[in-house]
PDB file of C-alpha atoms in Angstrom:
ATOM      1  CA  UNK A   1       0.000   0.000   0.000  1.00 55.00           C
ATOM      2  CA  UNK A   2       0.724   3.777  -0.134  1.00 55.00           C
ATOM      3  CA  UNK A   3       4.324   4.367   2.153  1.00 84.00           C
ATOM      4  CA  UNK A   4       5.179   7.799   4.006  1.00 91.00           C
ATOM      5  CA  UNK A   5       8.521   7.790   4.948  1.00 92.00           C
ATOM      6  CA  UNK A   6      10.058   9.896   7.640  1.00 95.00           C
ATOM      7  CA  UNK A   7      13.791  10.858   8.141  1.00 95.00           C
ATOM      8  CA  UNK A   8      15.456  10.414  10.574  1.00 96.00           C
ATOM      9  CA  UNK A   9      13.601   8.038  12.664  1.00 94.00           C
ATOM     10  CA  UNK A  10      15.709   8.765  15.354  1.00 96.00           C
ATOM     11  CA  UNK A  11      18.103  12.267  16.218  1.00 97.00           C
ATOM     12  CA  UNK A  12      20.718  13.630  18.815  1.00 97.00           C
ATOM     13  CA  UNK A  13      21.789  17.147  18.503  1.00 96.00           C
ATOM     14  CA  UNK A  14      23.397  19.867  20.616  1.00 96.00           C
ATOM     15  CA  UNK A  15      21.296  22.752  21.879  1.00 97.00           C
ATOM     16  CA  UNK A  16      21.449  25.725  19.446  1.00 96.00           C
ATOM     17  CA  UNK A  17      21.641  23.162  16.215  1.00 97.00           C
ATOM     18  CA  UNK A  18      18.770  23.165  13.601  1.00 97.00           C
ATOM     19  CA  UNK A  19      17.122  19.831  13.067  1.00 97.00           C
ATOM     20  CA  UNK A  20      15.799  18.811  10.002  1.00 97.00           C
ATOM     21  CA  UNK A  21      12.595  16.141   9.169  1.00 97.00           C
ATOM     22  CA  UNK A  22      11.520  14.877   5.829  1.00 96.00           C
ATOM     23  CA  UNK A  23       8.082  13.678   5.578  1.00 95.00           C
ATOM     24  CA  UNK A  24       8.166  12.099   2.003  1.00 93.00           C
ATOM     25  CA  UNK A  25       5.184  10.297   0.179  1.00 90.00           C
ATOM     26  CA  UNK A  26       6.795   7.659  -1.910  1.00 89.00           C
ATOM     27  CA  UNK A  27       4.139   6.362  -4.314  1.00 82.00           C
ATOM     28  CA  UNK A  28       1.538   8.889  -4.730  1.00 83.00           C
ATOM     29  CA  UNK A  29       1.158  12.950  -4.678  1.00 84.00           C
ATOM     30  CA  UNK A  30       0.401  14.668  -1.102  1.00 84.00           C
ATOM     31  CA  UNK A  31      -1.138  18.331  -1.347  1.00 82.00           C
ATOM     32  CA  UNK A  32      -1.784  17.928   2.478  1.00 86.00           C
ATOM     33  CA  UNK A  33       0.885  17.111   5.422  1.00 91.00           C
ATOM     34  CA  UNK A  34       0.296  17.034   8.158  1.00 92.00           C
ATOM     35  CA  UNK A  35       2.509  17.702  12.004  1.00 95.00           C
ATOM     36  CA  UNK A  36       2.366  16.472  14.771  1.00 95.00           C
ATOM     37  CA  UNK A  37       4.074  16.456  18.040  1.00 96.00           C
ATOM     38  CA  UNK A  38       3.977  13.568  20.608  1.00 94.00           C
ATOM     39  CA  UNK A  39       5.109  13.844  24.404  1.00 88.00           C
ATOM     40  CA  UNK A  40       6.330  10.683  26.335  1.00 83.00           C
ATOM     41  CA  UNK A  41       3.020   8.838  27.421  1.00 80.00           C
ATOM     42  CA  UNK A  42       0.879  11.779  26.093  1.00 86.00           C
ATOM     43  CA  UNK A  43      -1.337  12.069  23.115  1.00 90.00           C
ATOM     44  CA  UNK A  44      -0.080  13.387  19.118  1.00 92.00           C
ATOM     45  CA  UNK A  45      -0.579  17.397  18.838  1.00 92.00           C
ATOM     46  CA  UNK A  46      -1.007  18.542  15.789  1.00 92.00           C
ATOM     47  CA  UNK A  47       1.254  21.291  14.971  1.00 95.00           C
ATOM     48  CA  UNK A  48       0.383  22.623  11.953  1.00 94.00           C
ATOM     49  CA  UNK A  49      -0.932  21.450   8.513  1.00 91.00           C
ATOM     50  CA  UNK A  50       1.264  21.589   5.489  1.00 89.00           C
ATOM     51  CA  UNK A  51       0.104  22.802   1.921  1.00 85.00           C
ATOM     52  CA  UNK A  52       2.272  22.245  -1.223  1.00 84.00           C
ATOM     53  CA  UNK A  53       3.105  25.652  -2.529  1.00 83.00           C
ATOM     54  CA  UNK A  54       1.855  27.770   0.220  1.00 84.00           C
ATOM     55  CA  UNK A  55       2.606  28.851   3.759  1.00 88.00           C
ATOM     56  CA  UNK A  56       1.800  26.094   6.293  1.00 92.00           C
ATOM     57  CA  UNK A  57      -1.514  26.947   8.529  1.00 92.00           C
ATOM     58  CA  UNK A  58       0.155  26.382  12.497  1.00 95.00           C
ATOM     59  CA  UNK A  59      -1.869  25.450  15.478  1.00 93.00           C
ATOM     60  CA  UNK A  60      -1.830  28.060  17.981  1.00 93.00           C
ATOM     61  CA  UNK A  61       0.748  28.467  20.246  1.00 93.00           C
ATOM     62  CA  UNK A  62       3.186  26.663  17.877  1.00 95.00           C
ATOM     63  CA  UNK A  63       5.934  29.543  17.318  1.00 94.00           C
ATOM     64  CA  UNK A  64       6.301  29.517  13.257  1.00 94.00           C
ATOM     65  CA  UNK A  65       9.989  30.693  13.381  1.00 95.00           C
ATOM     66  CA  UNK A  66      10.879  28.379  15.577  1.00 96.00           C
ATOM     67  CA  UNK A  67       9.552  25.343  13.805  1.00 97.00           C
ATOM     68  CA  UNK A  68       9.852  25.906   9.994  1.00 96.00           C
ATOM     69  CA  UNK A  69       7.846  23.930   7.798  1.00 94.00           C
ATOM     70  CA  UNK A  70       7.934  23.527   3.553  1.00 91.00           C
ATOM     71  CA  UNK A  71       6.336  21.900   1.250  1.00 89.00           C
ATOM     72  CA  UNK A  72       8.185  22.321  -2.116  1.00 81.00           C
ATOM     73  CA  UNK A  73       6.808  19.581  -3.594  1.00 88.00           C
ATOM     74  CA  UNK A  74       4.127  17.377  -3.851  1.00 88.00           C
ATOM     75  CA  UNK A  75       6.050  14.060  -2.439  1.00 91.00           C
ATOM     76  CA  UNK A  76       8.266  16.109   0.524  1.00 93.00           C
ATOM     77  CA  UNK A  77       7.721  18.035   3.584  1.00 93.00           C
ATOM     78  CA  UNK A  78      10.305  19.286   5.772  1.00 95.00           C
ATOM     79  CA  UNK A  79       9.855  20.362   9.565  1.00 97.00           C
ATOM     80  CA  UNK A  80      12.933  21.966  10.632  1.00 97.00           C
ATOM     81  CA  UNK A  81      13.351  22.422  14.580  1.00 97.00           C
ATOM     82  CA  UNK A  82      15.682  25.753  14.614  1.00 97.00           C
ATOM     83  CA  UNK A  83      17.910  27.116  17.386  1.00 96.00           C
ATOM     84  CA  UNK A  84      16.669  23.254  19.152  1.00 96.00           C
ATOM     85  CA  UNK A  85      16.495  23.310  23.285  1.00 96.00           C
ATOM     86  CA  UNK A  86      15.869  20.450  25.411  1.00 95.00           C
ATOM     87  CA  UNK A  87      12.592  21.141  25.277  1.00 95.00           C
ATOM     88  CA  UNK A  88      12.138  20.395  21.916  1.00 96.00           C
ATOM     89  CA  UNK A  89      12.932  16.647  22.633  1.00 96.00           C
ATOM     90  CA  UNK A  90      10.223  15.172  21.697  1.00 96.00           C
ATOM     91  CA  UNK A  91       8.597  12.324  18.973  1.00 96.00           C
ATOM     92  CA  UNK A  92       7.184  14.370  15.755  1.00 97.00           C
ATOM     93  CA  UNK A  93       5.282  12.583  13.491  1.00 95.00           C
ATOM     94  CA  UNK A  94       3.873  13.338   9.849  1.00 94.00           C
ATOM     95  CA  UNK A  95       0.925  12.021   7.982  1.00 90.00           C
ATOM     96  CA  UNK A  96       0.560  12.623   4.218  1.00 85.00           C
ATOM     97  CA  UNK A  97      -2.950  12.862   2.026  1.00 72.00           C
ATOM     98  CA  UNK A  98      -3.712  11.402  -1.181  1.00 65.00           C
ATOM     99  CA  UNK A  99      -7.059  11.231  -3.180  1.00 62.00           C
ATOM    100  CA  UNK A 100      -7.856   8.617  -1.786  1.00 58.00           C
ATOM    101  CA  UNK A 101      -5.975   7.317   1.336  1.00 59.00           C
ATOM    102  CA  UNK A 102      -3.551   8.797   3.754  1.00 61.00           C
ATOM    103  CA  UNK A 103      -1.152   7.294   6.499  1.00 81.00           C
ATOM    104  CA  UNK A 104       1.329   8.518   9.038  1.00 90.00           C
ATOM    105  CA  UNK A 105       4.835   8.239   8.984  1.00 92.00           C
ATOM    106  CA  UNK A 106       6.836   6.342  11.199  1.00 92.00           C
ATOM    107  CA  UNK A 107       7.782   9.469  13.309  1.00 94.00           C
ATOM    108  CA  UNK A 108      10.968  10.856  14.430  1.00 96.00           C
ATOM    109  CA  UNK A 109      12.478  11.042  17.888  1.00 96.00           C
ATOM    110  CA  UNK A 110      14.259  14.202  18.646  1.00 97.00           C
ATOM    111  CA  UNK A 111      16.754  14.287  21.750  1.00 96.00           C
ATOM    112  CA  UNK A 112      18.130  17.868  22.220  1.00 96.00           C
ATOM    113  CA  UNK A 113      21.213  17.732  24.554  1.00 96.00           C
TER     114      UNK A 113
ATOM    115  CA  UNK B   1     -14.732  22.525  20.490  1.00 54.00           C
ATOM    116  CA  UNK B   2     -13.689  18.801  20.167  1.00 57.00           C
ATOM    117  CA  UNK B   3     -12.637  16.813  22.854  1.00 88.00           C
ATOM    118  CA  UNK B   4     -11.528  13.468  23.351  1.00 94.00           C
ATOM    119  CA  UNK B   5     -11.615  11.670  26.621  1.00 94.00           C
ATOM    120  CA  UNK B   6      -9.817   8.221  27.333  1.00 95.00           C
ATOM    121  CA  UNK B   7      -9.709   7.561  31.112  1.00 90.00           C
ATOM    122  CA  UNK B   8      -9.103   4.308  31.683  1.00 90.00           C
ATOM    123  CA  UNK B   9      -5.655   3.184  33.423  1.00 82.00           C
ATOM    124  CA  UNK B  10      -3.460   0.586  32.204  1.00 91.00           C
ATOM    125  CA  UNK B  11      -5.443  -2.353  30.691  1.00 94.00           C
ATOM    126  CA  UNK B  12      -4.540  -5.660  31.162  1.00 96.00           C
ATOM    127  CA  UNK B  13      -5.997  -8.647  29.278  1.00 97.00           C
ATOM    128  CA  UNK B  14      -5.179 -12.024  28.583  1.00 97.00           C
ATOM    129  CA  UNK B  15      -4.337 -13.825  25.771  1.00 97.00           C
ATOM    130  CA  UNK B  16      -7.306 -15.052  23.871  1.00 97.00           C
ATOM    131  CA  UNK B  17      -9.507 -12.719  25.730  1.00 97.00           C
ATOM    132  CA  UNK B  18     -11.699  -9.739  24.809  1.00 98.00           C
ATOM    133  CA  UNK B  19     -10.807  -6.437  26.010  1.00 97.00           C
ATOM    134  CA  UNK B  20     -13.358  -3.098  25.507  1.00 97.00           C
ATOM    135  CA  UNK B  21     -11.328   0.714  25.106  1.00 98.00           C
ATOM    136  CA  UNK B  22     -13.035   3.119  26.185  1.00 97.00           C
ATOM    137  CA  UNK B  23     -13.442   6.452  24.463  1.00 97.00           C
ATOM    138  CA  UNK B  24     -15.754   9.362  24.782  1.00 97.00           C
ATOM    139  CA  UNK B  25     -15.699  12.274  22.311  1.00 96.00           C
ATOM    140  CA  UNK B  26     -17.592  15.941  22.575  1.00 94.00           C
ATOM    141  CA  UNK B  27     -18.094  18.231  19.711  1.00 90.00           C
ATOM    142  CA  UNK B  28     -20.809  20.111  18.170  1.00 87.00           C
ATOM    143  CA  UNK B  29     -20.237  19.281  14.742  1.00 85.00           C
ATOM    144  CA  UNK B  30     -23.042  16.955  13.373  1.00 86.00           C
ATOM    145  CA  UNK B  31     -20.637  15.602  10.897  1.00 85.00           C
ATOM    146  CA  UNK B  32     -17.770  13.732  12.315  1.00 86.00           C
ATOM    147  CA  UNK B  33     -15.619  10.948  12.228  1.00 87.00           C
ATOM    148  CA  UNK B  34     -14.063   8.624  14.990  1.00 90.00           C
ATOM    149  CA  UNK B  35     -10.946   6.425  14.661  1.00 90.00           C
ATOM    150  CA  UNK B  36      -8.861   4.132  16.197  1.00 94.00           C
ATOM    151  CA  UNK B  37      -5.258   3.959  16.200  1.00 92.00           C
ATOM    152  CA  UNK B  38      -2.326   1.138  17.605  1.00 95.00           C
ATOM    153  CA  UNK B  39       0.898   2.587  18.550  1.00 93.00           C
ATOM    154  CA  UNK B  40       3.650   0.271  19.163  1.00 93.00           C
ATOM    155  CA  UNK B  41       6.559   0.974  21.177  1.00 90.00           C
ATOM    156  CA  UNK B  42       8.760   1.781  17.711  1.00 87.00           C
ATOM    157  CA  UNK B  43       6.017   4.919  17.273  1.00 88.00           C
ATOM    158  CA  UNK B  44       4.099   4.157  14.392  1.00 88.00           C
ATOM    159  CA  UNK B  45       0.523   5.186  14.028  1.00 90.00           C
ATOM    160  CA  UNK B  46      -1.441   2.306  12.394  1.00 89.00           C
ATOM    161  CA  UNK B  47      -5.058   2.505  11.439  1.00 87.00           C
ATOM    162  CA  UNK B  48      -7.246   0.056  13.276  1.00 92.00           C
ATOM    163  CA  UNK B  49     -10.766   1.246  13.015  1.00 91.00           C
ATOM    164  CA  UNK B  50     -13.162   4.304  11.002  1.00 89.00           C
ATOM    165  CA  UNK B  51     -16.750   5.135  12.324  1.00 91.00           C
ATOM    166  CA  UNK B  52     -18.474   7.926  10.641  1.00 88.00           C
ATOM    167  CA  UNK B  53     -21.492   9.627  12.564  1.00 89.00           C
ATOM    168  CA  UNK B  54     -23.977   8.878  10.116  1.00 88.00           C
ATOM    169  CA  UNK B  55     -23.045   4.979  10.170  1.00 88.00           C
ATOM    170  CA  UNK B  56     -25.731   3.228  11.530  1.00 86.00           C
ATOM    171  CA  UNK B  57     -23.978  -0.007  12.072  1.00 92.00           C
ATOM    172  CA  UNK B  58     -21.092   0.097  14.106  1.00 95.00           C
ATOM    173  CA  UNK B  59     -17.521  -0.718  12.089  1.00 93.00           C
ATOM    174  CA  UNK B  60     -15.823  -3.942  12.364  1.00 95.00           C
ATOM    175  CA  UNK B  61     -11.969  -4.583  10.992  1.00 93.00           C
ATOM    176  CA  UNK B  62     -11.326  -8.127  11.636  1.00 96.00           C
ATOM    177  CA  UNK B  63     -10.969  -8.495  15.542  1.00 97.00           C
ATOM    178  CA  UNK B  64     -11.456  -4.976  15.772  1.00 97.00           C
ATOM    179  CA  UNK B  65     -14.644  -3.438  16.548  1.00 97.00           C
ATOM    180  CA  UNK B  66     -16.250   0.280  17.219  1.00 97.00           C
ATOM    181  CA  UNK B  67     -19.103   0.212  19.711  1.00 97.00           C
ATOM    182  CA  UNK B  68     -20.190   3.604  18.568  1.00 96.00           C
ATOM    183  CA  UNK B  69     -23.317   4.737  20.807  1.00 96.00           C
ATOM    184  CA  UNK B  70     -24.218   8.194  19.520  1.00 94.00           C
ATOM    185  CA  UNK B  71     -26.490   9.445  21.940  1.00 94.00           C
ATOM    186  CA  UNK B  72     -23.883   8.997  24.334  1.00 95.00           C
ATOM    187  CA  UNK B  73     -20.819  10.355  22.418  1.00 95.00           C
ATOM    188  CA  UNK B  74     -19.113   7.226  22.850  1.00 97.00           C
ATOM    189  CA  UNK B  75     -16.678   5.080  20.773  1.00 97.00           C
ATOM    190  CA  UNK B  76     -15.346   2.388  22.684  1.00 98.00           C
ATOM    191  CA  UNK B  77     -13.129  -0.303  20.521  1.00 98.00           C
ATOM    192  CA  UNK B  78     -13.160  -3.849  21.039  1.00 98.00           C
ATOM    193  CA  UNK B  79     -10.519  -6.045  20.635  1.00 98.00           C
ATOM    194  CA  UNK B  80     -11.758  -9.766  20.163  1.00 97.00           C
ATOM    195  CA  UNK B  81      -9.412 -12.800  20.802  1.00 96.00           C
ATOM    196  CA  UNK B  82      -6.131 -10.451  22.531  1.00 97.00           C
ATOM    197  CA  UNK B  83      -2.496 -11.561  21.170  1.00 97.00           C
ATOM    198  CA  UNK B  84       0.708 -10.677  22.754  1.00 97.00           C
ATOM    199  CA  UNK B  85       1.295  -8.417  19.644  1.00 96.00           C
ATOM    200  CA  UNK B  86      -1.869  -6.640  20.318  1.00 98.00           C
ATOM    201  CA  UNK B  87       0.332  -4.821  23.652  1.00 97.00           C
ATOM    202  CA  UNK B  88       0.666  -1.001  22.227  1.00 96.00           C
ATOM    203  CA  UNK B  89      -0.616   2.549  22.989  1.00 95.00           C
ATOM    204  CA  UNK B  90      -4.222   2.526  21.662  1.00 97.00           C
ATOM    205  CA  UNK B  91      -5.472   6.601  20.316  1.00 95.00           C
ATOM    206  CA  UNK B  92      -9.346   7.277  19.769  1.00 96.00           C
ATOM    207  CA  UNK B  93      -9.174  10.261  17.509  1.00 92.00           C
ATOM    208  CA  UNK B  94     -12.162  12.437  15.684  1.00 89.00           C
ATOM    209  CA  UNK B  95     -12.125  14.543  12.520  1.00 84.00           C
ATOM    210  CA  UNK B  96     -14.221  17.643  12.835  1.00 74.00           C
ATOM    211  CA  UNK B  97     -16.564  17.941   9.696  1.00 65.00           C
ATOM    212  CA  UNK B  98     -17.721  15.674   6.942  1.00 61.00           C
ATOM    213  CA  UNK B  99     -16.914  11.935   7.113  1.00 52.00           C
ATOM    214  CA  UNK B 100     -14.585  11.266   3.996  1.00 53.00           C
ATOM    215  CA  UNK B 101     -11.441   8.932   3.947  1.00 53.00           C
ATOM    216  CA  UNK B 102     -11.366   5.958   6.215  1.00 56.00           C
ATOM    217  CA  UNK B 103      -7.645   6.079   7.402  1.00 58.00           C
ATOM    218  CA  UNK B 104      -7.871   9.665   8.777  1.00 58.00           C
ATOM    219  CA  UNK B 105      -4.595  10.797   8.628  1.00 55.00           C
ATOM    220  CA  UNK B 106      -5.684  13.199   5.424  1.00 55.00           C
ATOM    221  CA  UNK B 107      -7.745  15.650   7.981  1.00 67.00           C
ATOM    222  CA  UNK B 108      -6.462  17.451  11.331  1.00 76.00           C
ATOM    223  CA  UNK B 109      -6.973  14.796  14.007  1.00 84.00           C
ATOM    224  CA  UNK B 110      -7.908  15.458  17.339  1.00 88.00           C
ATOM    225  CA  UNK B 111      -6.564  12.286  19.537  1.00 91.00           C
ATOM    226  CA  UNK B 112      -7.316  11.557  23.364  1.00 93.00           C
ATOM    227  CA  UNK B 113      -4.739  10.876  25.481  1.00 92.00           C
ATOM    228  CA  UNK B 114      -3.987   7.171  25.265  1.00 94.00           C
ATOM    229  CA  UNK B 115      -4.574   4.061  26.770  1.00 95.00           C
ATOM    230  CA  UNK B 116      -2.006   1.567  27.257  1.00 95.00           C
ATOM    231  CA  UNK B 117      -2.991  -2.441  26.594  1.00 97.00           C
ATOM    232  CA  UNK B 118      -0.678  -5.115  28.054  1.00 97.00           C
ATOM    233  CA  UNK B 119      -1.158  -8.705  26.599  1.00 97.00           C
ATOM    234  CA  UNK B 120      -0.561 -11.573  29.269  1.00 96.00           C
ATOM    235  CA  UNK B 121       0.342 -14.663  27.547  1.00 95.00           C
TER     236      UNK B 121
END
């Protein structure tokens, strides 16, 4: 069936580093993305909703500068984590639309040290 | 607003057995859609279970089923015959608006908190 990769699946950077996330569709076109955010042992947030060829639509009180989203293309999304704190440490996930179906990706796990 | 609501604690069940998830959802959309999704320790969202809220049977997926009473905003899933692989994070999620793709991830989820299911063998 219809993949959505995500890279890297796992990542350790340094405080201050940017961090970046490919979401990428690998056998059919995605208009829609979509981010989310998942805390240890708490439920996926969605961060903000990404449109190929247009500025992504963010949740509220998810800082746009600090978490950079584009969707160049209609197989790849990129969330890139900027100026990363511990904080930031956290699992992100993506899921990608089609016409017809749509699945998440396999998430990535951010450690900021 | 939408909210999802999973209270239960830790759920045990044995192998072979039946085990009900509780899930109860508020929103004052009268189009909507419920889901069900397994997360396994390596993080991966997968798709169990749709219910749109103009089905008037309730879903089934194999040993999955969505006890989907309207009336009282619930959508508890049912997992018939438990296996050791079944052990996971379970998510009951809703999409506000029209009911449209079964898998869900195309629309901006709303997802409860959790519930974690351990297997005994």
């Amino acid at each position: 069936g219809a993949v959505v990769s995500q890279h890297p699946s796992r990542v350790i950077c340094k405080s201050g580093t940017s961090v970046k996330i490919e979401c990428r569709s690998l056998d059919f076109q995605a208009t829609t993305m979509f981010w989310y955010r998942q805390f240890p042992k708490q439920s996926l947030m969605l961060m903000a909703t990404s449109n190929e060829g247009s500025k992504a639509t963010y949740e509220q009180g998810v800082e746009k500068d600090k978490f950079l989203i584009n969707h160049a293309s209609l197989t790849l999304s990129t969330l890139t984590v900027t100026s990363a704190h511990p904080e930031d440490s956290s699992f992100y996930i993506c899921s990608a639309k089609s016409n017809t179906e749509a699945f998440f990706g396999q998430g990535t796990r951010l450690t900021v040290v | 607003a939408q909210k999802i609501t999973q209270t239960q604690p830790g759920m045990f069940v044995q192998e072979k057995e039946a085990v009900t998830l509780d899930c109860t959802y508020d929103t004052s959309d009268q189009s909507y859609g419920l889901f069900w999704y397994k997360q396994p320790s390596s993080g991966e969202m997968i798709f169990l279970i749709y219910q749109g809220s103009y089905d008037e049977q309730n879903a089934t997926e194999g040993r999955y089923s969505l006890n989907f009473q309207k009336a009282r905003k619930s959508a508890n899933l049912v997992i018939s015959a438990s296996q050791l692989g079944d052990s996971a994070m379970y998510f009951c999620a809703m999409r506000e608006g029209p009911p449209a793709r079964r898998t869900g991830a195309n629309s901006k989820l709303t997802f409860g908190k959790g519930i974690t299911l351990s297997v005994r063998p």
